XYZ file of C-alpha atoms in Angstrom:
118
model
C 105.260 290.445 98.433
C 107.200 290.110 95.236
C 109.125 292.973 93.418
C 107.045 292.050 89.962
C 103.815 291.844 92.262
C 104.393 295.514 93.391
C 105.357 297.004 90.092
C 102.504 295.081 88.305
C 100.120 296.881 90.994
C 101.808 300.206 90.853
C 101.150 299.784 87.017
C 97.627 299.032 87.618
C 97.413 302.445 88.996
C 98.120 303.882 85.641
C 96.504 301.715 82.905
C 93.162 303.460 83.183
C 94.448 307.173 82.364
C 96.997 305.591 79.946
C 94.431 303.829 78.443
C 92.806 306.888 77.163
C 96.340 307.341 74.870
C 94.374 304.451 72.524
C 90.536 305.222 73.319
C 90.950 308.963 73.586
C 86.354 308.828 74.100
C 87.617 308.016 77.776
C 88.605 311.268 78.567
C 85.181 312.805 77.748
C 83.960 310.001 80.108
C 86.609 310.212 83.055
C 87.519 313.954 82.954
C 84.089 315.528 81.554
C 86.900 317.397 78.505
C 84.889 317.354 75.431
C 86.972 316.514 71.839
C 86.935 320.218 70.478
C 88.614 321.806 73.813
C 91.698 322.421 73.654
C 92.063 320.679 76.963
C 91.390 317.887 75.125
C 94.656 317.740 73.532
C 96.523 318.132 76.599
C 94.694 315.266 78.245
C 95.200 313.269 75.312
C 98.913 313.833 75.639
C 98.563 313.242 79.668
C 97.486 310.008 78.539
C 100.726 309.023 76.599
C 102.947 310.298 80.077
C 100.806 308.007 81.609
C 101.218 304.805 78.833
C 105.276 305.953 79.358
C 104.772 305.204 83.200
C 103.129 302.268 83.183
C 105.602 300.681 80.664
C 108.391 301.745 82.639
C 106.643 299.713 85.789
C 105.594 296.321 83.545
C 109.457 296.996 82.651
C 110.530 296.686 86.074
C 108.529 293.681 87.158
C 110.463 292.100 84.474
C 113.779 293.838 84.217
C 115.998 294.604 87.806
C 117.819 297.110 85.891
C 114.703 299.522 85.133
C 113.805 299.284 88.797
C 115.488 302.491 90.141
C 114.077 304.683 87.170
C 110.459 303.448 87.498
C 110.601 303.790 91.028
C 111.627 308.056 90.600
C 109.232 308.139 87.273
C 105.969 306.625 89.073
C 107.174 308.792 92.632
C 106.750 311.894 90.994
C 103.542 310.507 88.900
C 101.998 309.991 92.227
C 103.323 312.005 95.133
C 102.894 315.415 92.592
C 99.179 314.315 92.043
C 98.859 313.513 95.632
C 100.887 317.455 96.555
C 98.696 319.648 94.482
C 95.614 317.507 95.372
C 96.434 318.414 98.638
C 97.034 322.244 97.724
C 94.051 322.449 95.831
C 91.671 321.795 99.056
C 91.581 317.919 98.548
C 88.743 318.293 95.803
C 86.431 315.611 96.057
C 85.633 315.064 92.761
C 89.233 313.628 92.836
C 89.072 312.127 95.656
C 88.956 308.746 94.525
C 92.115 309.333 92.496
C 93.959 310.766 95.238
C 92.668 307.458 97.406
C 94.074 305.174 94.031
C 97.448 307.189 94.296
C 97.952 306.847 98.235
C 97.170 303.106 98.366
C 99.892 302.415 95.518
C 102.025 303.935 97.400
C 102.600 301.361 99.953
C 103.862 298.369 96.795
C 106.032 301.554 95.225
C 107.514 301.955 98.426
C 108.493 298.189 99.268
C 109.392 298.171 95.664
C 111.252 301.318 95.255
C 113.196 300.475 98.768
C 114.460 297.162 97.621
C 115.491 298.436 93.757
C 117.543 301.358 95.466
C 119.298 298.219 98.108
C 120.500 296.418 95.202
């Protein structure tokens, strides 16, 4: 598999919670946070760290150079979710995001391991 295969899939794993960032009525629909909770603004913002990880990965399907930092960026984006999903009981009303997260992992790691061998 390609390097720009695997960080366009790794991506893939972030462009629904980024895209929240622009339609911010997505995280009342994928999160259950209604607009005047104060939650709401944090998720909101969770969206834009999420838009800022899945440009660094279109970056590095394109770009060699950004390959190193997307690979650390999108690591802790996923293996943190994946650690305190795990702490947490392995809720399974996140279970599905947890399943998302652990499948990406396999094209971040064939990705990551060939950025960090150049």
């Amino acid at each position: 598999m390609s390097q720009p295969i695997c960080w366009l899939l790794v991506g893939l794993v972030h462009l629904i919670p980024a895209l929240a960032l622009f339609r911010p009525g997505l995280i009342t629909r994928l999160y259950g946070v209604q607009p005047g909770s104060p939650v709401f603004l944090l998720m909101h913002h969770r969206a834009a760290l999420f838009f800022a990880v899945l440009v660094a990965c279109l970056w590095a399907a394109f770009d060699a150079d950004g390959r190193k930092l997307a690979t650390v960026v999108a690591a802790i984006s996923m293996l943190s979710f994946l650690f305190l999903y795990q702490m947490r009981g392995r809720p399974a009303a996140l279970g599905t995001i947890a399943l998302v997260d652990l499948i990406g992992l396999v094209p971040l790691g064939w990705a990551g391991w060939h950025a960090f061998q150049q």
